[in-house]
């Protein structure tokens, strides 16, 4: 073994305790003291190292998606879509790509029950031959706001009151009463599907609009959808109380136990596509994340299947240090001008650099599994072994070159530099259609959840005096 090439890992464990530097530890039970009852000595390096490492075991909690569970498996192409994209991992039916998937709740804290009414995250990291592709989504196909400028305020409203640290409905309703675009999202969140039974019986959606580009450079807008083969199942309020009261980690345990028993969760991947030349034909903006694309006009196209057949080896390493960023794409997949996606491109990677450090992509679950080369080096927690002398480009001493060119969307852009909103807001049509498609009992449960949210005493006092600037809150049940 080359001692300069490999770092300690479980593959090189000794049969006895050592310090982090490898020195043998002959007593891991007692501190070094002056006599049997004397004071502890600062020179007990093993004690100091052990306590110092323990003090630093926790890393910053994710601001959102703090509570999560992960599993590994593969994605297999089942249908040929090579006419739409030059992405290598989608090149032909039968191609398999290793993946790691993280499911999560969005708003609540790391130790919160998994039975709370909350959107669920559904993030998939594809380890392709051309680098990683992070498809970061939720279990609902729409989102609360369409512009990332509103995202920090939205999260603050959904989080606990900073004074009392209690999550309160009046704060949530107050904020969203000013944003009728969020009504469509609430027809999912306050619907019966607002509390999934577990992660295996949950749909997933990329939410944002991406683009697919083929070898000829033709671009299509695309939305991604995951459909569980075992069906969608949810918990109503009474069931959620019972399940959460007996096991606050029920969804994590269900995922782990199912895989351990060989009952591998599986999802089918579907896409919807729109030719950008036709985007003006709809009564909504296809890049608006508060809208769904009607399946009767834009049918779901099958692409492949996702199978989770391996549990993670270590929760901290492969769940807490697992990092997803919508900015991480591969040739053949690119961004669109979706306003929320554009802000997520910056925000997610910036979050990971803060939470895990500038070299978070060197951590095993985040690192690409293909060969890679650049001149990014040094910085906090850099553990990549490098022995080259050239760390600049170009150089006659380094044969590295540009990769083969691949197509990205091109478009002529004109317009004034201004802060503005999407023109085709159309905030109420889709939520109204969704509400009217339900059975009466499902409509009644939806309304009851709104009544409960609007019954907060602070909301009643605000509604009695419009000098507060609040708009009437009955817009939420408008059809």
Coordinates of C-alpha atoms in Angstrom, one line a residue:
X1 CA 0.0 0.0 0.0
X2 CA 1.3 3.5 -0.9
X3 CA 0.9 5.4 2.4
X4 CA 0.7 8.7 0.5
X5 CA -2.1 7.6 -1.8
X6 CA -4.6 6.1 0.5
X7 CA -6.3 7.6 3.5
X8 CA -7.5 5.5 6.5
X9 CA -10.9 3.9 6.0
X10 CA -12.8 0.9 7.2
X11 CA -10.8 -1.2 4.7
X12 CA -7.7 -0.6 6.8
X13 CA -9.0 -1.0 10.3
X14 CA -6.7 -2.3 13.0
X15 CA -7.7 -4.7 15.7
X16 CA -6.9 -2.1 18.4
X17 CA -7.8 1.5 19.2
X18 CA -5.7 4.3 17.7
X19 CA -5.8 8.1 17.6
X20 CA -6.8 9.8 14.4
X21 CA -3.1 10.0 13.5
X22 CA -2.8 6.2 13.9
X23 CA -1.0 6.0 17.3
X24 CA -2.0 3.0 19.4
X25 CA -4.4 3.7 22.4
X26 CA -3.8 1.2 25.2
X27 CA -6.6 2.6 27.4
X28 CA -9.8 3.9 26.0
X29 CA -11.7 3.9 29.3
X30 CA -9.7 6.1 31.7
X31 CA -8.5 9.7 31.5
X32 CA -4.9 10.5 32.4
X33 CA -4.9 11.9 36.0
X34 CA -2.5 12.8 38.8
X35 CA -2.9 9.7 40.9
X36 CA -6.1 7.7 41.0
X37 CA -8.2 10.7 42.2
X38 CA -6.2 13.7 41.0
X39 CA -7.1 16.3 38.3
X40 CA -7.1 15.3 34.6
X41 CA -4.0 16.4 32.7
X42 CA -4.3 18.5 29.5
X43 CA -1.5 16.4 28.0
X44 CA -4.0 13.5 27.6
X45 CA -4.1 14.0 23.9
X46 CA -6.3 11.0 23.2
X47 CA -9.0 12.4 25.7
X48 CA -8.8 15.9 24.1
X49 CA -9.0 14.5 20.6
X50 CA -11.9 12.3 21.5
X51 CA -13.9 15.1 23.1
X52 CA -13.0 17.6 20.4
X53 CA -14.2 15.3 17.7
X54 CA -17.4 14.5 19.6
X55 CA -18.1 18.3 20.0
X56 CA -17.9 18.7 16.3
X57 CA -20.0 15.7 15.2
X58 CA -22.9 17.9 14.1
X59 CA -22.8 19.9 10.9
X60 CA -25.3 22.7 10.1
X61 CA -28.8 21.4 9.6
X62 CA -30.3 21.9 6.2
X63 CA -32.5 25.0 6.3
X64 CA -35.1 23.0 4.3
X65 CA -35.3 19.3 3.7
X66 CA -33.5 18.7 7.0
X67 CA -35.4 15.4 7.8
X68 CA -34.6 12.7 5.2
X69 CA -33.7 9.2 4.3
X70 CA -31.6 7.8 1.5
X71 CA -31.1 4.6 -0.5
X72 CA -29.1 3.4 -3.5
X73 CA -30.0 1.6 -6.6
X74 CA -30.0 2.0 -10.4
X75 CA -31.9 3.7 -13.2
X76 CA -32.6 1.7 -16.3
X77 CA -33.8 3.1 -19.6
X78 CA -36.8 1.3 -21.0
X79 CA -37.8 3.5 -23.9
X80 CA -35.7 5.2 -26.6
X81 CA -35.8 9.0 -26.3
X82 CA -32.5 9.6 -28.1
X83 CA -34.4 11.7 -30.6
X84 CA -34.9 14.2 -27.8
X85 CA -31.6 14.2 -26.0
X86 CA -27.9 13.4 -26.4
X87 CA -27.6 12.6 -22.7
X88 CA -25.3 9.5 -22.6
X89 CA -27.2 7.8 -19.7
X90 CA -30.4 8.0 -21.8
X91 CA -28.7 6.7 -25.0
X92 CA -30.6 3.5 -25.4
X93 CA -33.0 1.0 -23.7
X94 CA -31.3 -1.3 -21.3
X95 CA -28.6 1.2 -20.2
X96 CA -28.3 1.2 -16.4
X97 CA -26.9 4.1 -14.3
X98 CA -26.2 3.8 -10.5
X99 CA -28.1 6.3 -8.4
X100 CA -28.6 7.5 -4.8
X101 CA -32.0 8.9 -3.8
X102 CA -32.9 11.1 -0.8
X103 CA -36.5 11.5 0.3
X104 CA -37.3 14.2 2.8
X105 CA -39.8 16.5 4.5
X106 CA -39.3 20.1 3.6
X107 CA -40.1 22.5 6.4
X108 CA -39.7 20.7 9.7
X109 CA -36.5 20.0 11.6
X110 CA -34.2 17.0 11.4
X111 CA -35.8 15.2 14.3
X112 CA -39.4 15.9 13.5
X113 CA -42.0 13.2 12.9
X114 CA -42.4 12.0 9.4
X115 CA -46.2 12.2 9.6
X116 CA -46.5 16.0 9.5
X117 CA -48.4 17.7 6.7
X118 CA -45.6 19.0 4.6
X119 CA -44.3 18.6 1.0
X120 CA -41.8 15.8 0.5
X121 CA -38.5 16.0 -1.3
X122 CA -37.6 13.5 -4.0
X123 CA -34.0 14.0 -5.1
X124 CA -32.1 11.6 -7.4
X125 CA -28.4 11.7 -8.1
X126 CA -27.4 9.8 -11.3
X127 CA -23.8 8.8 -11.4
X128 CA -23.4 8.9 -15.2
X129 CA -20.4 8.3 -17.4
X130 CA -20.4 12.1 -18.2
X131 CA -20.6 13.3 -14.6
X132 CA -23.4 13.5 -12.1
X133 CA -27.0 14.6 -12.9
X134 CA -29.0 15.8 -9.9
X135 CA -32.8 15.7 -10.5
X136 CA -34.0 17.6 -7.4
X137 CA -37.7 17.6 -6.9
X138 CA -40.8 17.1 -4.7
X139 CA -43.8 14.9 -4.4
X140 CA -46.0 17.6 -5.8
X141 CA -45.7 18.8 -9.4
X142 CA -46.1 22.5 -8.5
X143 CA -44.6 25.0 -6.0
X144 CA -45.8 27.8 -3.8
X145 CA -44.1 30.7 -5.6
X146 CA -42.8 31.2 -9.1
X147 CA -39.9 33.6 -8.4
X148 CA -37.0 32.7 -6.1
X149 CA -36.9 36.3 -4.8
X150 CA -39.8 35.2 -2.6
X151 CA -38.3 31.9 -1.4
X152 CA -36.5 33.2 1.8
X153 CA -39.7 35.0 2.9
X154 CA -41.8 31.9 2.1
X155 CA -39.6 29.6 4.2
X156 CA -39.5 32.1 7.1
X157 CA -43.3 32.2 7.1
X158 CA -43.6 28.4 7.1
X159 CA -40.9 28.0 9.8
X160 CA -41.6 28.5 13.5
X161 CA -42.2 32.0 14.9
X162 CA -38.7 33.4 15.7
X163 CA -39.9 34.7 19.0
X164 CA -41.6 31.6 20.3
X165 CA -40.2 28.9 18.0
X166 CA -43.8 27.7 17.4
X167 CA -45.1 27.1 13.9
X168 CA -48.3 29.1 13.6
X169 CA -51.0 29.1 11.0
X170 CA -51.5 32.9 11.1
X171 CA -48.0 33.5 9.8
X172 CA -48.5 31.0 7.0
X173 CA -51.9 32.3 5.9
X174 CA -50.8 35.9 6.3
X175 CA -47.9 35.5 3.9
X176 CA -49.7 33.3 1.3
X177 CA -52.8 35.5 1.3
X178 CA -50.6 38.0 -0.5
X179 CA -49.5 35.4 -3.1
X180 CA -52.6 33.9 -4.8
X181 CA -50.2 32.0 -7.1
X182 CA -49.7 29.5 -4.2
X183 CA -53.3 28.4 -4.2
X184 CA -52.5 25.5 -6.7
X185 CA -49.8 24.2 -4.3
X186 CA -52.3 24.2 -1.5
X187 CA -54.7 22.1 -3.4
X188 CA -52.0 19.4 -3.1
X189 CA -50.8 20.2 0.4
X190 CA -54.2 20.5 2.0
X191 CA -55.6 17.6 -0.1
X192 CA -55.6 14.0 1.1
X193 CA -52.2 13.5 -0.5
X194 CA -50.7 16.0 1.9
X195 CA -49.3 13.3 4.2
X196 CA -47.8 10.3 2.2
X197 CA -48.1 6.9 3.9
X198 CA -44.3 6.4 3.4
X199 CA -41.7 7.2 0.8
X200 CA -42.3 4.1 -1.2
X201 CA -45.9 5.0 -2.0
X202 CA -45.2 8.6 -3.1
X203 CA -45.0 10.2 -6.5
X204 CA -42.1 12.5 -7.5
X205 CA -41.8 15.5 -9.8
X206 CA -38.9 17.6 -11.0
X207 CA -41.2 20.6 -10.6
X208 CA -39.0 22.9 -12.6
X209 CA -38.9 23.0 -16.4
X210 CA -35.6 21.9 -17.8
X211 CA -34.6 21.5 -21.5
X212 CA -33.6 18.4 -23.4
X213 CA -31.2 18.9 -26.4
X214 CA -30.5 16.3 -29.1
X215 CA -27.3 15.9 -31.1
X216 CA -28.7 18.3 -33.8
X217 CA -29.2 21.0 -31.2
X218 CA -33.1 20.8 -31.2
X219 CA -34.4 21.9 -27.8
X220 CA -37.6 20.8 -26.0
X221 CA -38.9 22.0 -22.7
X222 CA -39.2 19.0 -20.3
X223 CA -40.8 18.1 -17.0
X224 CA -39.9 14.9 -15.2
X225 CA -42.4 12.7 -13.2
X226 CA -41.8 9.6 -11.0
X227 CA -44.7 7.2 -10.6
X228 CA -44.4 4.4 -7.9
X229 CA -45.2 0.9 -9.2
X230 CA -46.8 0.0 -5.9
X231 CA -49.3 2.9 -6.1
X232 CA -49.9 6.1 -4.1
X233 CA -51.0 5.8 -0.5
X234 CA -51.6 8.5 2.1
X235 CA -52.5 9.0 5.7
X236 CA -55.5 11.0 6.9
X237 CA -55.3 13.0 10.1
X238 CA -56.3 10.3 12.5
X239 CA -54.0 7.7 10.9
X240 CA -51.1 10.2 10.9
X241 CA -51.5 10.8 14.6
X242 CA -51.6 7.1 15.3
X243 CA -48.6 6.2 13.2
X244 CA -46.5 9.2 14.2
X245 CA -47.4 8.6 17.9
X246 CA -45.9 5.2 17.8
X247 CA -42.8 5.8 15.5
X248 CA -41.7 9.3 14.5
X249 CA -39.3 7.7 11.9
X250 CA -41.9 5.4 10.3
X251 CA -41.1 6.3 6.7
X252 CA -37.3 5.9 7.2
X253 CA -37.8 2.6 8.8
X254 CA -40.3 1.4 6.1
X255 CA -37.8 2.3 3.4
X256 CA -34.9 0.6 5.2
X257 CA -36.9 -2.6 6.1
X258 CA -38.4 -2.9 2.7
X259 CA -35.0 -2.9 1.0
X260 CA -33.5 -5.2 3.6
X261 CA -36.3 -7.7 3.0
X262 CA -35.8 -7.6 -0.8
X263 CA -39.0 -5.7 -1.4
X264 CA -37.3 -3.1 -3.6
X265 CA -39.1 0.1 -4.2
X266 CA -39.6 1.0 -7.9
X267 CA -40.7 4.0 -9.8
X268 CA -41.4 4.6 -13.5
X269 CA -39.9 7.8 -15.0
X270 CA -42.1 9.8 -17.4
X271 CA -41.5 13.0 -19.2
X272 CA -43.7 15.7 -20.8
X273 CA -42.3 17.8 -23.5
X274 CA -43.1 21.1 -25.2
X275 CA -41.5 22.6 -28.3
X276 CA -40.4 26.1 -27.3
X277 CA -41.8 27.4 -30.6
X278 CA -45.3 26.4 -29.3
X279 CA -45.1 27.8 -25.7
X280 CA -47.4 30.7 -26.5
X281 CA -50.3 28.4 -27.4
X282 CA -51.3 27.8 -23.7
X283 CA -53.3 30.0 -21.3
X284 CA -50.4 29.7 -18.8
X285 CA -46.7 30.1 -19.0
X286 CA -45.0 26.7 -19.3
X287 CA -42.1 28.0 -17.2
X288 CA -44.3 28.9 -14.3
X289 CA -43.8 26.4 -11.5
X290 CA -47.2 27.0 -10.1
X291 CA -48.8 25.3 -13.1
X292 CA -49.0 21.8 -14.3
X293 CA -48.9 20.8 -17.9
X294 CA -52.3 19.2 -18.9
X295 CA -51.7 15.5 -19.6
X296 CA -54.5 15.3 -22.1
X297 CA -52.7 17.8 -24.3
X298 CA -49.1 16.9 -23.3
X299 CA -49.2 13.1 -22.5
X300 CA -46.7 11.4 -20.2
X301 CA -44.0 9.6 -22.2
X302 CA -42.3 6.6 -20.5
X303 CA -38.5 6.8 -20.2
X304 CA -37.2 4.3 -17.6
X305 CA -37.4 2.7 -14.2
X306 CA -35.8 3.5 -10.9
X307 CA -35.1 0.6 -8.5
X308 CA -33.7 1.1 -5.0
X309 CA -32.0 -2.2 -4.0
X310 CA -29.4 -1.2 -1.4
X311 CA -29.5 0.5 1.9
X312 CA -26.9 3.1 2.7
X313 CA -23.9 2.0 4.8
X314 CA -23.8 5.1 7.0
X315 CA -26.5 7.6 7.7
X316 CA -24.2 10.6 8.3
X317 CA -22.0 9.9 5.3
X318 CA -24.7 9.1 2.8
X319 CA -27.6 11.1 4.0
X320 CA -26.5 14.1 6.0
X321 CA -23.4 14.7 3.8
X322 CA -25.3 13.8 0.6
X323 CA -25.8 17.1 -1.4
X324 CA -28.0 17.8 -4.3
X325 CA -27.9 20.9 -6.6
X326 CA -30.2 21.6 -9.6
X327 CA -27.2 23.2 -11.2
X328 CA -25.5 19.8 -11.7
X329 CA -26.6 18.6 -15.2
X330 CA -25.0 16.6 -18.0
X331 CA -24.7 17.1 -21.7
X332 CA -28.2 16.7 -23.3
X333 CA -29.9 18.2 -20.2
X334 CA -29.9 21.9 -19.5
X335 CA -31.7 24.7 -17.7
X336 CA -34.7 26.8 -18.9
X337 CA -35.6 30.4 -18.1
X338 CA -37.9 29.1 -15.3
X339 CA -37.4 31.9 -12.7
X340 CA -37.4 29.5 -9.7
X341 CA -34.9 27.2 -11.4
X342 CA -32.6 30.1 -12.2
X343 CA -32.4 31.1 -8.6
X344 CA -32.0 27.4 -7.4
X345 CA -29.0 27.1 -9.7
X346 CA -27.1 29.5 -7.4
X347 CA -28.8 28.9 -4.1
X348 CA -28.4 25.1 -3.7
X349 CA -24.7 24.9 -4.5
X350 CA -24.1 28.0 -2.3
X351 CA -25.9 26.2 0.5
X352 CA -23.8 23.1 0.2
X353 CA -20.6 25.1 0.3
X354 CA -21.7 26.7 3.5
X355 CA -23.0 23.5 5.1
X356 CA -20.3 21.0 4.0
X357 CA -17.5 23.2 2.8
X358 CA -16.1 24.3 -0.6
X359 CA -14.9 20.7 -1.4
X360 CA -18.3 19.0 -0.8
X361 CA -18.1 17.4 -4.2
X362 CA -15.1 15.4 -3.1
X363 CA -17.2 13.6 -0.4
X364 CA -17.9 10.0 -1.6
X365 CA -21.7 10.3 -2.1
X366 CA -21.3 13.5 -4.0
X367 CA -18.2 12.8 -6.1
X368 CA -18.6 11.7 -9.7
X369 CA -17.8 8.1 -10.5
X370 CA -16.2 8.9 -13.8
X371 CA -12.7 10.4 -14.5
X372 CA -12.6 14.1 -14.0
X373 CA -10.0 16.9 -14.3
X374 CA -9.8 20.6 -13.4
X375 CA -7.6 23.0 -11.6
X376 CA -9.8 23.5 -8.5
X377 CA -7.7 22.7 -5.5
X378 CA -6.9 23.3 -1.9
X379 CA -9.4 24.9 0.5
X380 CA -11.0 23.5 3.6
X381 CA -11.2 19.7 3.9
X382 CA -9.5 19.0 0.6
X383 CA -8.5 15.3 0.6
X384 CA -7.9 14.7 -3.1
X385 CA -4.4 13.3 -3.7
X386 CA -2.7 15.4 -6.4
X387 CA 0.9 15.3 -7.5
X388 CA 0.9 17.2 -10.7
X389 CA 3.0 20.4 -11.2
X390 CA 0.6 22.2 -13.6
X391 CA -2.4 23.8 -12.1
X392 CA -3.2 26.3 -14.8
X393 CA -4.5 26.2 -18.4
X394 CA -3.3 26.1 -21.1
X395 CA 0.1 24.6 -20.8
X396 CA 2.5 22.8 -23.2
X397 CA 3.4 20.5 -20.2
X398 CA -0.1 19.2 -19.6
X399 CA -2.0 17.4 -22.5
X400 CA -5.4 18.2 -21.0
X401 CA -7.8 19.7 -23.6
X402 CA -11.3 21.0 -24.0
X403 CA -13.9 18.3 -24.1
X404 CA -15.8 17.6 -27.3
X405 CA -18.4 20.3 -27.8
X406 CA -22.0 19.5 -27.0
X407 CA -25.1 21.5 -27.8
X408 CA -26.8 23.9 -25.3
X409 CA -30.0 25.9 -25.9
X410 CA -29.4 29.1 -27.9
X411 CA -31.9 31.9 -28.3
X412 CA -31.8 35.6 -29.2
X413 CA -32.9 37.6 -26.1
X414 CA -34.4 41.1 -26.2
X415 CA -36.2 43.1 -23.6
X416 CA -35.8 45.8 -21.1
X417 CA -33.8 45.3 -17.9
X418 CA -36.6 45.3 -15.3
X419 CA -38.2 43.5 -12.4
X420 CA -41.5 42.1 -13.5
X421 CA -43.9 39.2 -13.1
X422 CA -45.0 36.5 -15.5
X423 CA -47.7 37.9 -17.7
X424 CA -50.0 34.8 -17.8
X425 CA -50.6 34.5 -14.1
X426 CA -53.9 32.6 -14.4
X427 CA -53.8 31.8 -10.7
X428 CA -57.2 30.2 -10.2
X429 CA -58.1 28.1 -13.2
X430 CA -56.0 25.0 -12.5
X431 CA -56.6 24.9 -8.7
X432 CA -60.4 25.3 -9.4
X433 CA -60.4 22.5 -11.9
X434 CA -58.5 20.3 -9.5
X435 CA -60.9 21.0 -6.6
X436 CA -64.0 20.3 -8.7
X437 CA -62.6 17.0 -9.9
X438 CA -62.7 15.6 -6.3
X439 CA -65.5 13.7 -4.7
X440 CA -67.7 15.7 -2.2
X441 CA -66.1 14.0 0.8
X442 CA -62.6 14.9 -0.4
X443 CA -63.7 18.5 -1.0
X444 CA -65.1 18.6 2.5
X445 CA -61.8 17.4 4.1
X446 CA -59.9 20.1 2.0
X447 CA -62.2 22.8 3.2
X448 CA -62.0 21.6 6.8
X449 CA -58.2 21.9 6.7
X450 CA -58.5 25.5 5.5
X451 CA -61.1 26.3 8.2
X452 CA -58.6 24.9 10.8
X453 CA -55.8 27.1 9.4
X454 CA -58.0 30.2 9.2
X455 CA -59.3 29.7 12.7
X456 CA -56.1 30.9 14.3
X457 CA -57.0 33.7 16.7
X458 CA -54.4 36.0 15.1
X459 CA -56.1 35.5 11.7
X460 CA -59.5 36.4 13.1
X461 CA -58.2 39.6 14.8
X462 CA -56.5 40.6 11.6
X463 CA -59.6 40.0 9.5
X464 CA -61.6 42.2 11.7
X465 CA -59.5 45.3 10.8
X466 CA -58.2 45.7 7.3
X467 CA -56.0 48.6 8.4
X468 CA -53.3 45.8 8.8
X469 CA -53.0 45.7 5.0
X470 CA -54.1 42.1 4.7
X471 CA -56.3 41.1 1.8
X472 CA -59.4 39.0 2.5
X473 CA -58.3 35.4 3.0
X474 CA -61.3 33.8 1.4
X475 CA -59.4 33.8 -1.9
X476 CA -58.0 30.4 -0.8
X477 CA -61.3 28.7 -1.3
X478 CA -62.2 30.5 -4.5
X479 CA -62.9 28.1 -7.4

